[in-house]
Amino acid sequence: MNDLLSRTRAAVWHPCSQMKQLEAAPPLAIARGEGPWLIGTDGRRYLDAISSWWVNLFGHCNPRINAAIIDQLGKIEHVMLAGATHEPVVALSERLAELTGLGHAFYGSDGASATEIALKMSAHYWRNTGQAEKNGFISLKNSYHGETVGALSVTDIPLFKSTYAPLLRHTVQVPTPDARLAEPGESAEAYALRCADALELHLAEHAATTAAFIVEPLVQGAAGMAMYHPAYLTRARELCDQYQVHLIADEIAVGFGRTGTMFASEQAGIRPDFICLSKGITGGYLPLSAVLTTDAVYAAFYDDATARGFLHSHSYTGNPLACRAALAVLDIFEDDQMIAANQTKAVEFTRVLSGVAEHPRVRNFRHLGMIWAFDVADVTPGFASHFHQAALAKGVFIRPIGNTVYAMPPYVTSAEEMRGLADAMLVCLDRPSV
Ligand SMILES: Cc1ncc(COP(=O)(O)O)c(C=O)c1O
């Protein structure tokens, strides 16, 4: 194992990491996975309590997803999607259209590429419809939409963004409806509507130069699982219609059942102009993202002139193996009635976590669907890393964001396994050094 760690430090530049810190806190060397468990090269087992950066839905090495990919491997592993097509990408597009009501699917690889696609497509739509000056973007304060240069322009997390400010396009951030920011006595809904008023003020003045408002529906994940009332989205939809601005729902983290419905925007009763999907789309197996959009957007590109088309591309767009994995994921949702099953499970898991919610250091305990989060009081510098290490010692893989601890377990996690997670959280919270 030590050999693997020294080799990884020498040859692999790990994401979202200061490599020097890996000396003191080496990455976990993983040999294999089994359901919600990661199994280290030393044979130790760790509960994957955050679903491997929120991608895993039905566990590691899921037999049904494995079988679909193996079957596809015997047919065609990849073919470029410009000038060719194949059954898995067509079937997936049809099924996503049925689920979202958005009938045109454009594919990318990671979440950030979906954000790039949605932003470019929106601005290009306005250009094709004779309003090229509508090319600005709005996002929420503390939002996260990925870290490629375009996506980072609409992200608002200083740690990731400030260094690259000179490379980025100016965008505008409007107040976040994060329910924790409500005034004492103000409901989450009233606060959400107050924030929507601020959005309206901006749109009233700048709609003529604004292409789209991009938003993480219901939960701002990277901000620390900031949750907000769906009334914000309902009002944002009305305002975007009124002021002729696209609404982009970035469902990359919250799509595929994470918030208790297949897509989070459903809870606000809205249909966005664009939905960005990734992460859980393949059950955490293969990189794939999709941007779904309306007939109206599609029609604005449909023309004899090549330059009016959407000429964006990535080599692995619509990869057949990834699409087959995604189709297997959708089959599991249907066959196992996962949305209903998760609703029952979530009630039980919330009960299991009640001791954590009542711990004296815990603030703002919150829950939506298959996400639980809380903020920890009286933290010392390095809290996230200390908590992470202490949880590893208890067999749980969890990575706090700042002083926010959250669980986003794979849907195959059992109540017994959640009890183990709750016990580990309590031990970490009781540690004076954490
Ligand atoms: C809401 C949201 N959008 C976009 C992204 C970027 O996705 P990726 O890391 O696959 O580029 C993420 C990743 O965490 C995300 O949470």
Coordinates of C-alpha atoms and ligand atoms in Angstrom, one line a residue:
M1 CA 0.0 0.0 0.0
N2 CA 2.8 2.4 0.9
D3 CA 4.2 1.8 -2.6
L4 CA 0.9 2.8 -4.1
L5 CA 0.8 6.0 -2.0
S6 CA 4.3 7.1 -2.9
R7 CA 3.6 6.3 -6.6
T8 CA 0.4 8.3 -6.5
R9 CA 2.2 11.3 -4.9
A10 CA 4.9 11.1 -7.6
A11 CA 2.7 10.6 -10.7
V12 CA -0.9 11.7 -10.0
W13 CA -1.9 15.3 -9.5
H14 CA -5.0 14.8 -7.4
P15 CA -8.0 17.1 -7.9
C16 CA -9.1 19.7 -5.4
S17 CA -6.0 19.0 -3.4
Q18 CA -2.9 20.8 -2.2
M19 CA -0.5 18.0 -3.0
K20 CA 1.8 18.9 -0.1
Q21 CA -0.9 18.1 2.4
L22 CA -1.1 14.6 1.1
E23 CA 2.1 13.9 2.9
A24 CA 0.3 14.2 6.3
A25 CA -3.1 13.0 5.1
P26 CA -2.5 10.4 2.3
P27 CA -5.4 9.5 0.0
L28 CA -7.2 6.3 0.7
A29 CA -5.8 3.5 -1.4
I30 CA -8.9 1.7 -2.8
A31 CA -8.7 -1.8 -4.2
R32 CA -12.4 -2.4 -4.9
G33 CA -16.0 -1.5 -4.1
E34 CA -19.1 -3.4 -3.0
G35 CA -22.5 -1.8 -2.6
P36 CA -22.0 1.4 -0.5
W37 CA -18.6 0.2 0.7
L38 CA -15.1 1.1 -0.5
I39 CA -12.5 -1.6 0.3
G40 CA -8.9 -0.4 0.9
T41 CA -5.8 -2.2 -0.4
D42 CA -5.2 -3.0 3.3
G43 CA -8.6 -4.8 3.4
R44 CA -10.3 -2.2 5.6
R45 CA -13.9 -1.2 4.7
Y46 CA -15.2 2.4 4.5
L47 CA -18.8 3.4 4.0
D48 CA -18.9 5.7 1.0
A49 CA -21.2 8.2 2.8
I50 CA -20.9 10.9 0.1
S51 CA -21.3 8.5 -2.9
S52 CA -17.9 9.3 -4.4
W53 CA -18.5 13.0 -5.0
W54 CA -22.3 12.5 -5.3
V55 CA -22.1 10.2 -8.3
N56 CA -22.9 6.8 -7.0
L57 CA -26.6 5.8 -6.8
F58 CA -26.9 2.0 -6.6
G59 CA -23.6 1.0 -5.1
H60 CA -20.2 0.0 -6.4
C61 CA -20.0 -3.0 -8.7
N62 CA -23.7 -3.1 -9.1
P63 CA -24.5 -6.4 -11.0
R64 CA -27.2 -4.9 -13.2
I65 CA -25.1 -1.9 -14.4
N66 CA -22.0 -4.2 -14.7
A67 CA -24.1 -6.5 -17.0
A68 CA -25.3 -3.7 -19.2
I69 CA -21.8 -2.4 -19.7
I70 CA -20.4 -5.8 -20.4
D71 CA -23.2 -6.5 -22.9
Q72 CA -22.5 -3.2 -24.6
L73 CA -18.7 -3.9 -24.7
G74 CA -19.4 -6.9 -27.0
K75 CA -21.2 -4.6 -29.5
I76 CA -19.6 -1.2 -29.8
E77 CA -17.5 0.6 -27.2
H78 CA -17.4 4.0 -28.9
V79 CA -18.2 5.7 -32.1
M80 CA -18.1 9.5 -32.7
L81 CA -21.5 11.1 -32.5
A82 CA -20.9 13.6 -35.4
G83 CA -22.0 11.7 -38.5
A84 CA -22.9 8.5 -36.7
T85 CA -25.5 7.4 -34.1
H86 CA -26.3 4.3 -32.1
E87 CA -29.1 2.6 -30.1
P88 CA -28.0 3.5 -26.6
V89 CA -27.7 7.3 -27.2
V90 CA -31.1 7.3 -29.0
A91 CA -32.8 5.3 -26.4
L92 CA -31.4 7.4 -23.6
S93 CA -32.4 10.6 -25.3
E94 CA -35.9 9.3 -25.7
R95 CA -36.2 8.3 -22.1
L96 CA -34.7 11.6 -20.7
A97 CA -37.2 13.5 -22.9
E98 CA -40.0 11.5 -21.4
L99 CA -38.8 12.2 -17.9
T100 CA -38.1 15.9 -18.3
G101 CA -40.5 17.1 -21.0
L102 CA -37.4 18.5 -22.9
G103 CA -37.1 16.7 -26.2
H104 CA -33.6 17.5 -27.4
A105 CA -30.5 16.0 -25.7
F106 CA -27.0 17.3 -26.3
Y107 CA -24.2 15.3 -24.7
G108 CA -20.9 16.2 -22.9
S109 CA -18.6 14.3 -20.6
D110 CA -18.4 15.9 -17.1
G111 CA -20.8 18.3 -15.3
A112 CA -18.7 21.3 -16.2
S113 CA -19.0 20.5 -19.9
A114 CA -22.8 20.4 -19.5
T115 CA -22.6 23.9 -17.9
E116 CA -20.5 25.2 -20.8
I117 CA -22.9 23.7 -23.3
A118 CA -26.0 25.3 -21.7
L119 CA -24.4 28.7 -21.4
K120 CA -23.1 28.6 -25.0
M121 CA -26.4 27.3 -26.3
S122 CA -28.4 30.0 -24.5
A123 CA -26.3 32.8 -25.8
H124 CA -26.2 31.3 -29.3
Y125 CA -30.0 31.0 -29.2
W126 CA -30.4 34.8 -28.6
R127 CA -27.9 35.5 -31.4
N128 CA -29.7 33.3 -33.8
T129 CA -33.0 35.1 -32.9
G130 CA -31.5 38.5 -33.6
Q131 CA -30.7 39.5 -30.0
A132 CA -26.9 39.0 -29.8
E133 CA -26.6 41.5 -27.0
K134 CA -28.4 39.1 -24.7
N135 CA -25.2 37.2 -23.7
G136 CA -24.8 37.9 -20.0
F137 CA -25.4 35.4 -17.2
I138 CA -26.8 35.5 -13.7
S139 CA -26.2 32.9 -11.0
L140 CA -26.8 32.7 -7.2
K141 CA -24.4 33.9 -4.6
N142 CA -22.3 30.9 -3.4
S143 CA -23.3 28.9 -6.5
Y144 CA -21.2 26.1 -8.0
H145 CA -21.5 25.0 -11.6
G146 CA -18.1 23.5 -12.4
E147 CA -14.5 24.7 -12.8
T148 CA -13.7 25.0 -16.5
V149 CA -13.3 28.7 -17.4
G150 CA -16.9 29.3 -18.6
A151 CA -18.5 27.3 -15.8
L152 CA -16.2 29.0 -13.2
S153 CA -17.5 32.4 -14.4
V154 CA -21.0 31.5 -13.1
T155 CA -19.6 29.7 -10.0
D156 CA -19.3 31.8 -6.9
I157 CA -17.0 30.0 -4.5
P158 CA -14.0 32.3 -3.8
L159 CA -11.6 29.4 -3.0
F160 CA -12.0 28.0 -6.5
K161 CA -12.6 31.3 -8.4
S162 CA -10.5 34.1 -7.0
T163 CA -7.1 32.9 -8.4
Y164 CA -8.5 32.7 -11.9
A165 CA -10.5 35.9 -11.9
P166 CA -8.4 37.5 -14.7
L167 CA -9.4 34.6 -17.0
L168 CA -13.1 34.8 -16.3
R169 CA -16.1 36.5 -17.9
H170 CA -18.0 39.0 -15.7
T171 CA -21.3 37.5 -14.4
V172 CA -23.8 38.7 -11.8
Q173 CA -24.6 36.9 -8.6
V174 CA -28.0 37.6 -7.0
P175 CA -28.9 36.8 -3.3
T176 CA -29.1 33.1 -2.4
P177 CA -32.4 31.9 -0.9
D178 CA -30.3 29.6 1.4
A179 CA -32.9 29.2 4.3
R180 CA -30.1 29.6 6.9
L181 CA -30.0 33.3 6.0
A182 CA -33.6 34.1 6.8
E183 CA -34.2 36.7 9.4
P184 CA -35.3 35.4 12.8
G185 CA -39.0 34.7 12.6
E186 CA -38.9 34.8 8.8
S187 CA -40.0 31.5 7.1
A188 CA -37.8 29.8 4.4
E189 CA -40.6 30.5 1.9
A190 CA -40.8 34.2 2.8
Y191 CA -37.1 34.6 2.6
A192 CA -37.0 32.7 -0.8
L193 CA -39.6 35.2 -2.1
R194 CA -37.6 38.1 -0.8
C195 CA -34.6 36.8 -2.7
A196 CA -36.8 36.4 -5.8
D197 CA -37.6 40.1 -5.5
A198 CA -33.9 40.9 -5.8
L199 CA -33.7 38.7 -8.9
E200 CA -36.6 40.7 -10.3
L201 CA -34.9 44.0 -9.6
H202 CA -31.8 42.8 -11.5
L203 CA -33.9 41.4 -14.5
A204 CA -36.0 44.6 -14.7
E205 CA -32.8 46.6 -15.4
H206 CA -30.6 44.1 -17.3
A207 CA -32.9 41.6 -19.1
A208 CA -31.9 43.1 -22.5
T209 CA -28.3 42.0 -22.0
T210 CA -29.0 38.8 -20.1
A211 CA -29.1 35.4 -21.8
A212 CA -29.8 33.1 -18.8
F213 CA -30.2 32.6 -15.1
I214 CA -28.4 29.4 -14.0
V215 CA -29.4 27.8 -10.7
E216 CA -28.8 24.7 -8.6
P217 CA -32.4 23.7 -7.8
L218 CA -33.2 23.4 -4.1
V219 CA -29.7 22.6 -2.9
Q220 CA -26.5 24.5 -3.4
G221 CA -24.2 21.5 -2.9
A222 CA -20.6 22.9 -2.9
A223 CA -21.8 25.9 -0.8
G224 CA -22.3 23.4 2.0
M225 CA -25.6 21.7 1.1
A226 CA -27.5 25.0 1.4
M227 CA -31.2 24.2 1.0
Y228 CA -33.9 26.5 0.0
H229 CA -37.7 26.7 -0.5
P230 CA -39.1 25.6 -3.9
A231 CA -41.1 28.9 -4.1
Y232 CA -37.9 30.6 -5.2
L233 CA -37.7 28.4 -8.4
T234 CA -41.4 28.8 -9.1
R235 CA -41.0 32.6 -8.9
A236 CA -37.8 32.5 -10.9
R237 CA -39.5 30.6 -13.7
E238 CA -42.3 33.3 -13.8
L239 CA -39.7 36.1 -13.8
C240 CA -37.6 34.5 -16.5
D241 CA -40.7 34.1 -18.7
Q242 CA -41.7 37.7 -18.0
Y243 CA -38.3 39.1 -18.8
Q244 CA -37.4 36.7 -21.6
V245 CA -34.4 35.2 -20.0
H246 CA -33.6 31.4 -20.1
L247 CA -33.8 29.4 -16.9
I248 CA -31.0 26.8 -16.7
A249 CA -31.5 24.1 -14.0
D250 CA -28.2 22.7 -13.1
E251 CA -29.4 19.3 -11.8
I252 CA -25.9 17.8 -12.0
A253 CA -25.8 17.1 -8.3
V254 CA -29.5 17.0 -7.4
G255 CA -30.9 15.0 -10.4
F256 CA -31.7 11.3 -10.4
G257 CA -33.7 11.2 -7.1
R258 CA -31.2 12.9 -4.8
T259 CA -33.8 15.4 -3.5
G260 CA -36.7 13.0 -3.3
T261 CA -38.1 13.5 -6.8
M262 CA -36.4 12.4 -10.0
F263 CA -35.4 16.0 -10.7
A264 CA -35.4 18.8 -8.1
S265 CA -37.2 21.3 -10.3
E266 CA -40.3 19.1 -10.2
Q267 CA -40.8 20.2 -6.6
A268 CA -41.3 23.7 -7.8
G269 CA -43.7 22.6 -10.6
I270 CA -41.6 24.2 -13.3
R271 CA -40.0 23.2 -16.6
P272 CA -36.6 24.9 -17.1
D273 CA -35.4 25.9 -20.6
F274 CA -32.3 23.8 -20.1
I275 CA -31.6 21.0 -17.7
C276 CA -27.9 20.0 -17.1
L277 CA -27.4 16.4 -16.0
S278 CA -24.3 14.4 -15.0
K279 CA -22.9 12.6 -11.9
G280 CA -25.7 10.1 -11.0
I281 CA -26.7 9.7 -14.7
T282 CA -24.5 6.6 -15.1
G283 CA -24.9 5.5 -11.5
G284 CA -21.4 6.8 -10.9
Y285 CA -19.8 4.5 -13.5
L286 CA -18.7 6.5 -16.4
P287 CA -18.3 10.2 -17.3
L288 CA -21.4 11.4 -19.1
S289 CA -23.4 14.6 -19.1
A290 CA -26.4 15.8 -21.0
V291 CA -28.1 19.2 -21.6
L292 CA -31.8 18.9 -22.4
T293 CA -33.7 21.7 -24.0
T294 CA -37.0 22.8 -25.6
D295 CA -38.3 22.6 -29.1
A296 CA -38.1 26.4 -29.2
V297 CA -34.4 26.5 -28.6
Y298 CA -33.8 23.6 -30.9
A299 CA -35.8 25.3 -33.7
A300 CA -33.6 28.4 -33.5
F301 CA -30.6 26.4 -34.6
Y302 CA -32.3 24.4 -37.3
D303 CA -31.3 26.0 -40.6
D304 CA -29.4 25.7 -43.9
A305 CA -26.6 27.9 -42.6
T306 CA -23.9 25.8 -40.8
A307 CA -22.9 28.6 -38.5
R308 CA -26.4 28.8 -37.1
G309 CA -26.0 25.2 -35.9
F310 CA -24.6 24.3 -32.5
L311 CA -21.0 23.4 -33.5
H312 CA -19.8 22.4 -30.0
S313 CA -18.3 18.9 -29.6
H314 CA -16.3 16.6 -27.3
S315 CA -14.7 13.4 -28.6
Y316 CA -16.5 11.1 -26.2
T317 CA -19.9 12.8 -26.7
G318 CA -22.7 10.2 -26.2
N319 CA -20.3 7.3 -25.5
P320 CA -22.3 4.0 -25.9
L321 CA -20.9 2.4 -22.8
A322 CA -21.9 5.4 -20.7
C323 CA -25.3 5.6 -22.3
R324 CA -25.9 1.9 -21.6
A325 CA -24.9 2.5 -18.0
A326 CA -27.4 5.4 -17.9
L327 CA -30.2 3.2 -19.4
A328 CA -29.5 0.5 -16.7
V329 CA -29.8 3.2 -14.1
L330 CA -33.2 4.3 -15.5
D331 CA -34.3 0.7 -15.5
I332 CA -33.4 0.3 -11.9
F333 CA -35.4 3.5 -11.0
E334 CA -38.4 2.0 -12.8
D335 CA -38.1 -1.7 -11.8
D336 CA -37.4 -1.0 -8.2
Q337 CA -39.7 2.0 -7.9
M338 CA -36.7 3.8 -6.4
I339 CA -38.3 7.2 -5.8
A340 CA -41.0 5.7 -3.6
A341 CA -38.5 3.3 -1.9
N342 CA -36.2 6.2 -1.1
Q343 CA -39.0 8.2 0.4
T344 CA -39.6 5.4 2.9
K345 CA -35.8 5.0 3.5
A346 CA -35.3 8.7 4.0
V347 CA -37.8 8.8 6.9
E348 CA -36.0 5.9 8.6
F349 CA -32.5 7.5 8.0
T350 CA -33.7 10.8 9.5
R351 CA -34.8 8.9 12.6
V352 CA -31.4 7.1 12.7
L353 CA -29.6 10.5 12.6
S354 CA -31.8 12.1 15.3
G355 CA -29.0 11.7 17.9
V356 CA -26.7 13.6 15.6
A357 CA -29.3 16.4 15.1
E358 CA -29.5 16.8 18.9
H359 CA -25.8 16.9 19.5
P360 CA -24.8 20.2 21.3
R361 CA -22.3 21.2 18.6
V362 CA -24.8 20.7 15.7
R363 CA -26.5 23.7 14.1
N364 CA -29.0 23.9 11.2
F365 CA -29.6 20.2 10.9
R366 CA -31.3 19.9 7.5
H367 CA -32.6 17.2 5.2
L368 CA -34.0 16.8 1.7
G369 CA -34.5 13.5 0.0
M370 CA -31.3 11.5 0.3
I371 CA -29.2 14.4 1.6
W372 CA -28.5 15.2 5.3
A373 CA -26.4 18.1 6.4
F374 CA -25.5 20.1 9.5
D375 CA -23.1 22.8 10.6
V376 CA -20.7 22.3 13.5
A377 CA -20.1 25.0 16.1
D378 CA -16.8 25.7 17.8
V379 CA -14.6 24.3 15.1
T380 CA -10.9 24.8 15.0
P381 CA -8.8 25.5 11.9
G382 CA -8.5 22.3 9.8
F383 CA -11.9 21.0 11.0
A384 CA -12.8 19.4 7.7
S385 CA -9.6 17.4 7.4
H386 CA -9.6 16.4 11.1
F387 CA -13.3 15.2 10.9
H388 CA -12.4 13.3 7.7
Q389 CA -9.5 11.5 9.3
A390 CA -11.5 10.8 12.5
A391 CA -14.3 9.3 10.4
L392 CA -11.9 7.2 8.4
A393 CA -10.7 5.7 11.6
K394 CA -14.3 4.7 12.3
G395 CA -14.7 3.2 8.8
V396 CA -16.6 6.1 7.2
F397 CA -15.5 8.0 4.1
I398 CA -16.9 11.5 4.5
R399 CA -15.5 15.0 3.5
P400 CA -17.0 18.0 5.3
I401 CA -17.2 21.3 3.4
G402 CA -15.9 24.0 5.7
N403 CA -17.8 23.4 9.0
T404 CA -20.6 21.6 7.2
V405 CA -20.8 17.9 7.6
Y406 CA -23.1 16.1 5.2
A407 CA -24.2 12.6 4.1
M408 CA -25.3 11.7 0.6
P409 CA -25.2 7.9 0.7
P410 CA -25.8 5.6 -2.2
Y411 CA -29.5 4.6 -2.4
V412 CA -28.5 0.9 -1.6
T413 CA -27.3 1.9 1.9
S414 CA -29.2 0.1 4.7
A415 CA -30.6 1.5 8.0
E416 CA -28.0 -0.6 9.8
E417 CA -25.2 1.0 7.7
M418 CA -26.7 4.5 8.4
R419 CA -26.6 3.6 12.1
G420 CA -22.9 3.0 11.7
L421 CA -22.5 6.3 10.0
A422 CA -24.5 8.1 12.8
D423 CA -22.3 6.4 15.5
A424 CA -19.1 7.5 13.6
M425 CA -20.4 11.1 13.4
L426 CA -21.2 11.2 17.1
V427 CA -17.7 9.9 18.0
C428 CA -16.1 12.6 15.7
L429 CA -18.3 15.4 17.2
D430 CA -17.3 14.3 20.7
R431 CA -13.6 14.5 19.9
P432 CA -12.1 17.7 21.4
S433 CA -9.5 17.7 18.7
V434 CA -12.1 17.8 15.8
Ligands
LIG1 C1 -24.2 21.6 -9.2 C2 -23.0 21.2 -9.9 N1 -22.7 21.6 -11.2 C3 -21.6 21.3 -11.9 C4 -20.7 20.5 -11.3 C5 -19.4 20.1 -12.1 O1 -19.4 18.8 -12.4 P1 -18.0 18.0 -12.7 O2 -17.3 18.0 -11.5 O3 -18.5 16.7 -13.2 O4 -17.4 18.9 -13.8 C6 -20.9 20.0 -10.0 C7 -19.9 19.2 -9.3 O5 -19.8 19.0 -8.1 C8 -22.0 20.4 -9.3 O6 -22.3 20.0 -8.0

